[in-house]
XYZ file of C-alpha atoms in Angstrom:
745
model
C 113.004 82.141 203.792
C 115.669 79.817 202.112
C 117.229 82.691 200.198
C 119.309 80.358 197.795
C 116.353 78.065 197.171
C 114.334 81.280 196.194
C 116.982 82.593 193.482
C 117.354 79.205 192.208
C 113.929 78.836 191.234
C 114.323 81.799 188.956
C 114.803 80.827 185.034
C 116.880 84.104 184.161
C 119.947 85.618 185.995
C 118.840 86.600 189.140
C 120.139 88.048 192.273
C 118.623 88.485 195.884
C 119.575 92.064 196.766
C 119.341 93.925 200.180
C 118.904 97.597 200.720
C 119.648 99.181 203.883
C 117.074 102.160 204.734
C 118.681 104.827 206.428
C 116.567 107.240 208.939
C 116.186 109.915 206.668
C 114.757 107.891 204.099
C 117.663 107.522 201.877
C 119.513 104.114 201.780
C 122.915 102.663 202.931
C 124.505 99.548 201.846
C 123.178 97.336 199.001
C 124.248 93.708 199.303
C 124.206 90.706 197.024
C 122.332 88.315 199.471
C 122.410 85.443 196.932
C 123.049 84.577 193.275
C 121.821 81.819 191.219
C 123.950 80.049 188.909
C 123.282 82.091 185.569
C 123.944 85.399 187.575
C 127.036 84.039 189.175
C 128.089 83.530 185.514
C 127.756 87.020 184.721
C 129.902 87.702 187.779
C 132.450 85.185 186.466
C 132.278 86.872 182.913
C 133.047 90.179 184.293
C 135.957 89.182 186.263
C 137.384 87.114 183.525
C 137.093 90.413 181.276
C 138.964 92.467 184.030
C 141.766 89.721 184.670
C 141.845 87.479 181.752
C 141.500 84.243 183.925
C 138.081 82.398 184.943
C 137.699 81.868 188.625
C 136.262 79.442 190.987
C 132.807 80.753 191.433
C 132.672 79.552 195.257
C 135.878 81.458 195.760
C 134.651 84.383 194.118
C 131.064 84.956 195.559
C 130.356 85.366 199.220
C 126.652 85.696 199.902
C 125.774 89.114 201.617
C 128.660 91.120 200.001
C 128.527 94.636 199.168
C 127.808 94.878 195.471
C 130.663 96.677 194.474
C 132.713 93.972 195.406
C 131.765 92.533 192.044
C 130.727 95.421 190.197
C 131.589 99.307 189.589
C 129.967 101.377 191.741
C 126.873 102.645 190.068
C 124.504 105.264 191.241
C 121.818 104.303 188.738
C 121.989 100.486 189.659
C 121.780 101.558 193.457
C 118.773 103.957 192.396
C 116.863 100.925 190.651
C 117.445 98.755 193.745
C 116.226 101.385 196.407
C 112.845 102.044 194.332
C 112.135 98.380 194.135
C 113.196 97.136 197.517
C 112.126 99.960 199.762
C 109.552 102.199 197.584
C 107.854 98.707 196.391
C 108.093 99.769 192.877
C 108.386 97.240 190.028
C 111.001 98.451 187.806
C 111.601 97.552 184.112
C 114.521 99.270 182.333
C 117.774 98.348 180.289
C 121.416 99.377 180.041
C 124.092 99.040 177.775
C 127.591 98.623 179.029
C 129.951 100.083 176.314
C 133.141 98.303 177.296
C 131.612 94.899 177.289
C 129.234 96.040 174.249
C 126.603 94.021 176.158
C 122.955 95.067 176.690
C 121.187 94.285 179.956
C 117.283 93.816 180.451
C 116.655 94.733 183.803
C 113.595 93.640 186.220
C 113.742 94.511 189.811
C 110.666 92.954 191.739
C 110.112 93.972 195.390
C 109.916 91.376 197.771
C 107.159 91.747 200.663
C 109.777 90.836 203.299
C 112.201 92.853 205.391
C 114.396 92.489 208.484
C 114.254 95.700 210.379
C 115.589 98.194 208.429
C 116.736 96.026 205.583
C 114.605 95.557 202.476
C 114.983 92.964 199.675
C 113.894 92.910 195.995
C 114.698 90.415 193.150
C 117.068 91.519 190.477
C 116.952 90.083 187.145
C 119.441 91.013 184.641
C 119.357 89.274 181.156
C 122.422 90.061 178.977
C 121.807 90.471 175.378
C 124.689 91.059 172.696
C 122.076 92.394 170.292
C 120.903 95.651 171.134
C 117.965 95.424 168.200
C 115.516 93.493 170.458
C 115.585 96.406 172.920
C 114.657 98.851 169.900
C 112.064 96.947 168.691
C 110.281 95.651 172.108
C 110.610 98.747 174.278
C 108.500 98.299 177.217
C 107.433 101.969 177.135
C 105.313 103.256 174.241
C 106.182 106.619 175.083
C 109.851 105.909 175.049
C 109.504 104.294 171.580
C 107.720 106.949 170.194
C 110.154 109.749 171.621
C 113.166 108.002 169.933
C 111.353 107.741 166.863
C 110.714 111.704 166.947
C 114.426 112.326 167.211
C 115.332 109.829 164.663
C 113.243 111.706 162.123
C 114.669 114.731 163.117
C 118.223 113.531 162.358
C 117.210 112.039 158.859
C 114.981 115.067 157.621
C 117.539 118.038 158.494
C 118.936 119.659 155.286
C 122.485 119.642 157.124
C 124.405 117.786 159.904
C 124.325 121.044 162.344
C 120.643 121.579 161.356
C 119.970 118.111 162.339
C 121.440 118.175 165.853
C 119.999 121.422 166.432
C 116.632 119.576 165.889
C 117.524 116.916 167.934
C 118.544 118.884 170.958
C 115.655 120.877 170.765
C 113.302 117.814 170.453
C 114.971 116.021 173.565
C 114.862 119.097 175.560
C 111.164 119.150 175.117
C 110.595 115.188 175.826
C 112.562 115.611 179.070
C 110.672 118.860 179.651
C 114.273 120.528 180.558
C 115.467 123.823 180.684
C 118.559 123.220 178.736
C 119.898 120.448 176.351
C 123.247 120.323 175.020
C 125.815 118.199 172.928
C 129.406 118.554 173.472
C 132.270 117.148 171.496
C 135.617 116.538 173.063
C 139.100 116.400 171.501
C 141.418 114.771 174.023
C 144.273 115.093 171.798
C 144.068 118.703 171.854
C 142.722 119.137 175.281
C 139.617 121.147 173.965
C 135.724 120.913 173.745
C 133.428 122.292 171.517
C 129.422 122.798 171.741
C 127.928 120.931 168.769
C 124.379 122.202 169.896
C 122.320 123.399 172.428
C 118.854 124.575 173.241
C 117.368 126.615 176.101
C 114.073 127.205 177.436
C 113.145 130.894 176.838
C 114.279 133.280 179.792
C 116.572 130.326 181.051
C 118.827 131.799 183.684
C 121.280 128.865 183.564
C 124.902 129.957 183.254
C 126.365 128.518 179.633
C 129.107 126.223 179.601
C 131.215 128.960 177.801
C 130.875 131.319 180.473
C 133.046 129.085 182.612
C 136.995 129.153 182.508
C 139.001 125.903 181.468
C 135.597 123.866 181.177
C 137.650 121.197 179.161
C 139.028 120.069 182.562
C 135.326 119.579 183.693
C 134.410 117.757 180.755
C 137.238 115.523 180.710
C 136.436 114.447 184.352
C 133.323 112.983 183.583
C 135.024 109.957 181.854
C 136.474 108.715 184.897
C 133.215 109.787 187.054
C 130.862 107.690 184.766
C 133.351 104.752 184.535
C 134.564 102.241 181.825
C 130.769 100.943 182.084
C 130.064 103.959 179.948
C 126.506 104.220 181.758
C 125.334 107.756 182.674
C 125.379 110.513 185.698
C 121.842 111.480 187.026
C 121.141 114.080 189.462
C 117.315 114.436 190.296
C 117.265 115.387 194.054
C 119.316 116.606 196.878
C 120.897 113.269 197.836
C 122.251 112.741 194.460
C 123.755 116.343 194.195
C 125.529 115.502 197.762
C 126.968 112.267 196.324
C 128.253 113.953 193.446
C 129.819 116.666 195.536
C 131.754 114.085 196.998
C 132.720 112.218 193.738
C 133.092 115.179 191.339
C 133.456 118.281 193.330
C 134.586 120.581 190.606
C 131.783 119.613 188.612
C 129.594 119.896 191.618
C 130.526 123.331 191.975
C 129.881 124.552 188.360
C 126.473 122.964 188.676
C 125.715 125.118 191.812
C 126.989 128.280 190.097
C 125.007 127.487 186.835
C 121.998 127.129 188.844
C 121.476 123.425 188.016
C 119.106 121.423 190.205
C 118.794 118.054 188.148
C 120.677 116.704 185.130
C 120.805 113.724 183.322
C 124.293 113.211 181.429
C 125.240 110.541 178.969
C 128.358 109.871 177.156
C 128.658 109.757 173.261
C 130.487 106.960 172.035
C 131.183 105.298 168.787
C 133.037 101.799 169.319
C 135.645 102.641 171.691
C 135.835 106.133 170.850
C 134.482 108.737 172.934
C 133.131 111.486 170.981
C 131.380 113.559 173.446
C 128.548 114.135 175.785
C 124.804 115.051 175.653
C 123.167 116.257 178.740
C 119.735 117.850 180.128
C 119.459 120.032 183.015
C 116.506 120.763 185.125
C 114.375 118.112 183.566
C 111.045 116.712 184.849
C 112.549 114.409 187.798
C 109.128 112.792 188.135
C 109.477 110.872 184.602
C 113.496 110.417 185.254
C 113.264 106.397 184.221
C 111.636 107.337 180.671
C 113.834 110.141 180.268
C 116.917 108.201 180.803
C 115.637 105.378 178.670
C 115.151 107.809 175.854
C 118.326 109.775 175.804
C 120.304 106.549 176.334
C 118.684 105.016 173.087
C 119.105 108.260 171.362
C 122.649 108.433 172.111
C 123.174 105.434 169.584
C 121.784 107.359 166.578
C 123.197 110.749 167.553
C 126.695 108.838 167.989
C 126.307 107.423 164.601
C 125.819 110.807 163.002
C 128.626 112.485 164.938
C 130.799 109.798 163.989
C 130.233 109.817 160.343
C 130.648 113.964 160.705
C 133.996 113.421 162.259
C 135.177 110.892 159.687
C 134.222 113.161 157.030
C 135.979 116.026 158.760
C 139.217 114.148 159.298
C 139.188 112.745 156.278
C 139.227 116.243 154.704
C 142.059 116.962 156.765
C 144.064 114.393 155.660
C 143.350 114.812 152.353
C 144.145 118.299 152.322
C 147.325 118.091 154.568
C 150.821 117.172 154.044
C 151.496 114.660 156.788
C 155.343 115.105 157.305
C 155.252 119.090 157.060
C 151.780 119.888 158.118
C 151.603 122.018 155.171
C 148.529 121.971 152.861
C 149.218 119.120 150.134
C 148.736 119.101 146.273
C 144.683 118.521 146.639
C 144.418 121.701 148.774
C 146.484 123.813 146.511
C 144.712 122.815 143.573
C 141.504 123.729 145.310
C 142.838 126.999 146.484
C 143.931 128.078 142.970
C 140.704 127.022 141.620
C 138.745 129.337 143.895
C 140.974 132.252 143.182
C 140.266 131.596 139.355
C 136.464 131.427 140.116
C 136.746 134.374 142.000
C 138.910 136.455 139.172
C 141.730 137.225 141.680
C 145.011 137.893 140.343
C 147.990 135.818 141.682
C 151.211 134.188 141.078
C 152.359 130.433 141.390
C 155.751 129.761 142.809
C 157.082 126.406 142.037
C 160.178 125.502 144.332
C 162.429 122.180 143.995
C 165.246 121.815 146.590
C 168.754 121.489 144.999
C 170.499 118.200 145.503
C 168.203 116.906 147.970
C 168.737 113.408 146.607
C 172.421 113.654 147.821
C 171.080 114.360 151.283
C 168.904 111.258 151.290
C 171.683 109.202 149.760
C 174.300 110.315 152.206
C 172.658 111.028 155.400
C 169.788 108.813 155.084
C 165.839 109.229 154.565
C 165.259 110.591 157.965
C 167.905 113.542 157.601
C 165.971 114.308 154.124
C 162.458 114.451 156.475
C 164.144 116.910 158.879
C 165.369 119.009 156.235
C 161.889 119.284 154.808
C 160.078 119.948 157.892
C 162.813 122.576 158.484
C 162.343 124.211 155.351
C 158.567 124.244 155.763
C 159.029 125.768 159.252
C 161.033 128.854 157.668
C 158.773 129.226 154.884
C 155.647 129.127 156.871
C 157.416 131.949 159.053
C 158.177 133.947 156.199
C 154.395 133.467 155.057
C 153.077 134.527 158.399
C 155.135 137.577 158.702
C 152.926 140.326 159.659
C 154.968 143.279 158.200
C 154.766 141.317 154.577
C 152.547 143.203 152.040
C 151.527 140.053 150.222
C 149.347 137.354 151.256
C 150.935 134.028 150.813
C 149.789 130.287 150.561
C 152.645 127.631 151.204
C 152.027 123.923 150.032
C 154.116 120.833 149.696
C 153.319 118.942 146.427
C 155.589 116.235 146.930
C 158.833 114.740 147.745
C 161.237 118.129 147.586
C 158.620 119.939 145.500
C 156.735 122.998 147.173
C 154.280 125.506 145.749
C 153.850 128.982 147.060
C 150.721 131.082 145.849
C 151.206 134.503 146.414
C 148.685 137.505 146.094
C 147.947 141.153 146.861
C 150.959 142.540 145.060
C 150.803 145.504 143.384
C 153.843 145.599 140.761
C 156.174 143.222 139.479
C 159.083 144.267 141.651
C 156.996 143.665 144.801
C 156.023 140.228 143.575
C 160.023 139.504 142.738
C 160.647 140.764 146.293
C 157.874 138.377 147.784
C 159.798 135.227 146.015
C 163.106 136.454 147.131
C 162.372 136.281 150.713
C 161.462 132.761 150.548
C 165.356 132.210 148.938
C 166.755 134.032 151.591
C 164.977 131.822 153.997
C 167.487 129.307 153.061
C 170.503 131.340 153.685
C 171.228 129.961 157.434
C 172.398 126.660 157.826
C 170.287 123.909 159.220
C 170.901 120.808 161.005
C 169.791 117.042 160.058
C 171.137 114.221 161.881
C 173.830 116.088 163.789
C 175.263 117.427 160.553
C 175.115 121.087 159.597
C 173.867 121.705 156.076
C 173.431 124.617 153.623
C 170.284 123.904 151.397
C 169.394 125.920 148.321
C 166.598 125.398 146.200
C 165.282 126.732 142.675
C 162.314 129.188 142.143
C 160.335 129.488 138.944
C 156.998 131.669 139.082
C 154.140 132.293 136.873
C 151.090 134.713 136.884
C 147.371 134.243 136.560
C 145.852 135.639 134.215
C 149.002 137.381 132.641
C 150.630 134.145 131.753
C 148.154 131.830 131.774
C 144.456 131.242 131.852
C 143.888 128.114 133.497
C 145.152 126.517 137.037
C 146.983 123.748 135.180
C 148.697 125.959 132.768
C 149.947 128.627 135.370
C 151.320 125.348 137.438
C 152.857 123.970 134.560
C 154.398 127.232 133.448
C 155.901 127.904 136.920
C 157.339 124.172 136.732
C 158.924 125.031 133.493
C 160.599 128.111 134.769
C 161.758 126.158 138.044
C 163.261 123.383 135.626
C 164.939 125.659 133.080
C 166.746 127.730 136.120
C 167.627 124.451 137.864
C 169.233 123.155 134.548
C 171.090 126.565 134.177
C 172.959 125.622 137.315
C 173.684 129.595 137.740
C 174.063 131.394 140.936
C 170.721 132.922 140.412
C 167.889 130.497 141.721
C 164.758 132.620 140.650
C 163.210 132.884 137.104
C 160.119 134.202 136.034
C 158.239 132.471 133.231
C 158.498 133.245 129.690
C 157.189 131.721 126.406
C 160.723 130.874 125.124
C 161.005 128.624 127.897
C 158.869 125.880 126.534
C 160.237 123.558 123.841
C 157.357 122.614 121.261
C 159.370 120.235 119.152
C 158.583 116.833 121.094
C 154.778 117.780 121.525
C 154.655 118.309 117.869
C 156.290 114.932 117.208
C 153.960 112.979 119.372
C 150.839 114.862 118.314
C 151.814 113.906 114.595
C 152.100 110.075 115.804
C 148.680 110.613 117.497
C 146.935 112.042 114.258
C 148.519 109.164 112.119
C 147.215 106.684 114.469
C 143.864 107.844 114.755
C 143.703 108.240 110.774
C 144.980 104.522 110.577
C 142.864 103.327 113.529
C 146.062 101.858 115.160
C 145.012 103.323 118.695
C 143.961 100.119 120.708
C 143.346 98.786 124.207
C 144.298 96.623 126.777
C 142.121 95.462 129.424
C 143.132 95.206 133.179
C 141.059 92.864 135.301
C 139.433 93.686 138.437
C 138.535 91.200 141.162
C 136.834 91.205 144.437
C 138.817 89.951 147.524
C 138.048 86.719 146.859
C 139.464 86.793 143.341
C 136.203 86.463 141.724
C 136.316 88.605 138.333
C 134.267 91.557 138.411
C 135.334 92.903 134.896
C 138.002 94.847 133.258
C 139.377 98.753 132.530
C 140.046 99.581 129.243
C 143.341 101.265 128.934
C 144.326 103.335 125.566
C 147.727 102.028 124.034
C 149.638 103.407 120.947
C 152.353 102.363 118.913
C 155.016 104.034 116.741
C 155.237 103.395 113.173
C 158.028 100.700 113.633
C 155.940 98.882 116.310
C 157.797 100.433 119.173
C 154.993 101.099 122.182
C 154.559 104.829 123.243
C 153.931 105.391 126.958
C 150.621 106.537 127.613
C 152.152 108.594 130.205
C 153.593 110.605 127.182
C 150.960 110.427 124.210
C 147.888 111.045 126.585
C 149.111 114.253 128.244
C 150.026 115.593 124.508
C 146.847 114.326 123.172
C 144.931 116.207 126.064
C 147.013 119.419 125.266
C 146.267 119.157 121.588
C 142.831 118.560 121.650
C 142.634 115.088 120.551
C 142.246 113.249 123.779
C 138.475 113.084 122.916
C 139.051 111.201 119.557
C 141.431 108.884 121.343
C 138.585 108.064 123.988
C 135.990 107.352 121.203
C 138.393 104.742 119.482
C 139.101 103.281 122.410
C 135.304 103.339 123.639
C 134.311 101.615 120.278
C 136.855 99.035 119.960
C 136.737 98.036 123.586
C 132.650 97.811 123.792
C 132.525 96.069 120.502
C 135.182 93.212 121.484
C 133.468 93.183 125.190
C 129.750 92.472 124.310
C 130.979 89.703 121.859
C 132.897 88.249 124.747
C 130.046 88.295 127.340
C 127.435 86.866 124.445
C 130.054 83.975 124.137
C 130.459 83.374 127.959
C 127.215 84.452 129.344
C 128.764 86.042 132.392
C 127.875 89.158 134.123
C 130.980 91.362 133.857
C 131.554 95.180 133.694
C 133.586 97.283 131.191
C 135.113 100.523 132.626
C 135.945 103.216 130.149
C 138.118 106.597 131.058
C 136.049 109.621 129.956
C 138.622 112.673 129.736
C 137.253 116.113 130.659
C 137.144 117.217 126.826
C 135.400 114.101 125.972
C 132.740 114.470 128.604
C 132.010 118.043 127.728
C 131.087 117.358 124.004
C 127.641 118.501 123.334
C 127.200 114.985 121.838
C 128.612 112.700 124.496
C 125.569 111.140 125.690
C 124.404 110.472 121.953
C 127.662 108.922 121.323
C 127.341 106.369 124.495
C 123.631 105.601 123.530
C 124.761 104.754 119.917
C 127.779 102.451 121.315
C 125.278 100.671 123.249
C 122.777 100.190 120.181
C 125.487 99.370 117.741
C 127.492 96.857 120.224
C 124.584 95.333 121.947
C 126.180 96.214 125.110
C 123.887 96.553 128.175
C 123.796 99.790 130.332
C 124.536 98.041 133.582
C 127.608 96.340 131.800
C 129.280 99.740 131.220
C 130.957 101.826 133.550
C 132.346 105.572 132.904
C 135.267 106.610 135.088
C 135.439 110.283 135.900
C 138.037 112.177 137.560
C 137.879 115.548 139.538
C 139.266 117.832 137.013
C 135.896 117.495 135.426
C 134.147 119.033 138.152
C 136.515 122.098 138.631
C 135.913 124.092 135.744
C 132.813 122.971 134.489
C 130.906 121.544 137.126
C 127.123 122.440 136.175
C 127.509 120.863 132.772
C 129.592 118.030 133.957
C 127.187 117.018 136.673
C 124.056 117.402 133.935
C 125.830 114.592 132.021
C 126.739 112.574 134.704
C 123.269 112.525 136.044
C 122.007 111.543 132.417
C 124.327 108.802 132.162
C 123.174 107.412 135.459
C 119.642 107.686 134.419
C 120.218 105.679 131.298
C 121.188 102.795 133.833
C 125.278 103.122 133.315
C 127.297 102.712 136.054
C 129.802 105.548 137.326
C 133.091 105.406 139.087
C 135.073 108.253 140.906
C 138.821 107.785 139.549
C 141.740 108.667 141.625
C 139.831 109.177 144.529
C 141.434 110.923 147.514
C 143.937 112.870 145.432
C 141.977 116.048 145.076
C 138.625 117.732 144.559
C 135.724 115.585 143.663
C 136.513 113.142 146.779
C 135.104 116.053 149.042
C 133.374 118.804 147.689
C 131.621 116.814 144.886
C 130.987 113.298 146.438
C 127.492 113.918 147.610
C 126.526 115.285 144.173
C 127.483 112.456 142.099
C 125.204 109.388 141.442
C 128.273 106.924 141.665
C 128.483 103.492 142.348
C 132.240 103.020 143.029
C 135.197 104.869 144.423
C 138.626 104.194 143.045
C 141.361 104.760 145.243
C 144.693 106.031 143.841
C 147.760 103.962 143.576
C 149.807 106.315 145.565
C 147.847 105.582 148.760
C 148.157 101.854 148.063
C 151.868 102.344 147.603
C 152.228 103.562 151.156
C 149.590 101.508 152.754
C 152.126 99.529 154.813
C 154.521 102.164 155.285
C 153.124 102.925 158.715
C 149.847 102.710 160.760
C 148.878 106.135 159.585
C 149.097 105.334 156.003
C 146.933 102.377 156.698
C 144.330 104.298 158.268
C 144.052 106.978 156.038
C 142.990 104.294 153.257
C 140.692 102.720 155.746
C 139.107 106.244 156.252
C 138.641 106.546 152.671
C 137.170 102.991 152.432
C 134.718 103.798 155.224
C 133.949 107.205 153.675
C 132.869 105.284 150.549
C 130.676 102.802 152.500
C 128.980 105.604 154.344
C 127.836 106.842 151.081
C 126.823 103.643 149.919
C 129.507 102.998 147.501
C 131.664 99.873 146.429
C 135.331 100.823 146.722
C 138.214 99.356 144.585
C 141.824 99.953 144.857
C 144.438 100.267 142.307
C 147.929 99.550 142.055
C 147.763 96.483 144.298
C 151.227 94.957 143.634
C 151.909 92.655 146.368
C 150.434 90.348 148.953
C 150.981 92.612 152.142
C 148.948 95.307 150.498
C 146.293 92.732 149.687
C 146.147 91.472 153.218
C 146.076 95.139 154.658
C 143.084 96.067 152.169
C 141.228 92.686 153.198
C 141.534 93.804 156.910
C 139.948 97.237 156.613
C 136.996 95.892 154.303
C 138.070 96.935 150.832
C 135.380 95.648 148.060
C 137.680 95.333 145.020
C 141.047 95.470 143.674
C 143.014 96.057 140.542
C 146.661 95.664 140.049
C 149.838 93.828 138.986
C 149.381 91.137 141.910
C 146.205 89.444 140.314
C 146.372 90.961 136.982
C 148.400 93.163 134.341
C 146.896 94.865 131.664
C 145.988 92.164 128.781
C 145.517 92.163 125.265
C 142.297 91.429 124.034
C 143.213 87.877 123.231
C 144.570 87.169 126.552
C 141.449 88.827 128.211
C 139.074 86.340 125.916
C 141.592 83.412 127.259
C 140.907 84.406 130.913
C 137.344 84.729 130.680
C 136.802 81.620 128.651
C 138.664 79.747 131.431
C 136.460 81.042 134.060
C 133.184 80.329 132.226
C 134.256 76.422 131.532
């Protein structure tokens, strides 16, 4: 037989493979006897991926070479060749090579030809970069049905963990296995966890958790399986003997556990190894179908696990200060909200480091960071002291500001002593950048519910006490809140200006443009503005908090809503453009019983269409009045009005309520965009938030984009829209009309 002529007659990539049959019925050497040009292209592709250079094929391939000269040792490949060449089976299957992100459609045909103990088969491996074709045209109808059943289990379950438990149970039954398990692995922390497992009734298999240091066993599978990301299958004593040589520690655990057969698959998402799935003591008569079913199912399972890990990681990132490892502002806000919800008594201690700016200015930012980390460690040690009678929660808010929540004290004296312990923790010197420093801080504290009835108020009063003792400059650095600390003069002054502006209808709006990443105008956000009687602008940062405090914010909102919507509807009629007007709804405004009626009337009187209006809501809406807020939000959605979650990533709604809100858009807060290019972790934080939004089916807009580097970073991580000074500052109504008119021409 002319071997080269034989393989050249095949259209698809084909190799003639020889398999040595051993006297005991097993197999020995497996060789590539001849390859057609398309198969040689696969060899060259793999070599180029490994070396970065293409090679002369005449030098690369030597007919009759052992296959692992060109491919990694692969037990499953060997099994296919043996079954086809020696057992005379026609084998059709497929594999996915994760490191190449490539599917291969495999067909092995036995040849009625042998030379002594050497048998032959034709092996065709057709590469395909699109795995969809395999899902839509599986050769085995039973495999297709099995995969579909597991997918239904994933999507019908009420929770992530329930979904995984249902899927594992389904796979165990499909495999007729004694046990099926999903294990997650965390190489950074050298830990593993069992996500889901299912055992046959009365199974005697020893559980993974009964083995000491099983992480070491699990971590060995990566090298054992190899970069190809295939799988490990043990179906008989020959396979067991092979793996006893390849991975002795694992083999010993299998024997001890009572495992006779196992199919083990890695779970991957992109280049990330998430964990493993395996079935033990399965039906070895259906090995091929079981292998294919689990291989395809891993893609759906990996996707769900990856989404779960993204949400879990984002929650950790959102609630943890990256510098000190302490809980951050968002975590503190949620913690206090839970305490109030449970009716607990507690005190909030606001802390500010004295003269911290001088440390940064004289020794540098790194020295300042070292100081903050050291203080965090000392205060964490105080809170963890088992001899303490109080329960303390230490958080870093930002910069050199910290908040400690103290619970379980029985008297004012006990509370005062608890605060004093944190001040005393600063008595010893610390070292930063080789310099010995003595650092002090100002402490102010207030109690709930004695001093304040809301989370915002108790934090504000603690801050006020801290500011008062800091300004006093005395040797005493601790002050308890009292009502005479807060001065009301400026608040009264600004309140009068707001009332006058409302009465004279001089509250007005600016419009800040929003663009997609190709600088196509999406629409505008309406921003409340106010001037003093002499025409001097009053900062929104000053008059809006006062309006909220004195209960006028809903009236300010309403005036901005009415004026902006009237202008915007007329603008759209003139230009016939499809744009969106975003309006900010305050907590007080949204909670009004007639808010929905107000919005309906706004649409009716202005002629603005429902899908041209977007209401922006913030996290605080969902803390104290969640049920009523969600009812109102759902009514807005039912009207066809768009909903945006403002300041996403800074607190409550970004995590606890996102699934409940029928939102269309997430707005990432400017504070994250400011730091996006400070380091890679900051960029990945924003990327994670964008990914989370997309997973939930929402568009994402980033606020406060001020330079081209920020824009390029956001473009690279998939942001949908931007808003900021780079492409548009807040505009007067006249300038906004000019901008839109230029676009429509």
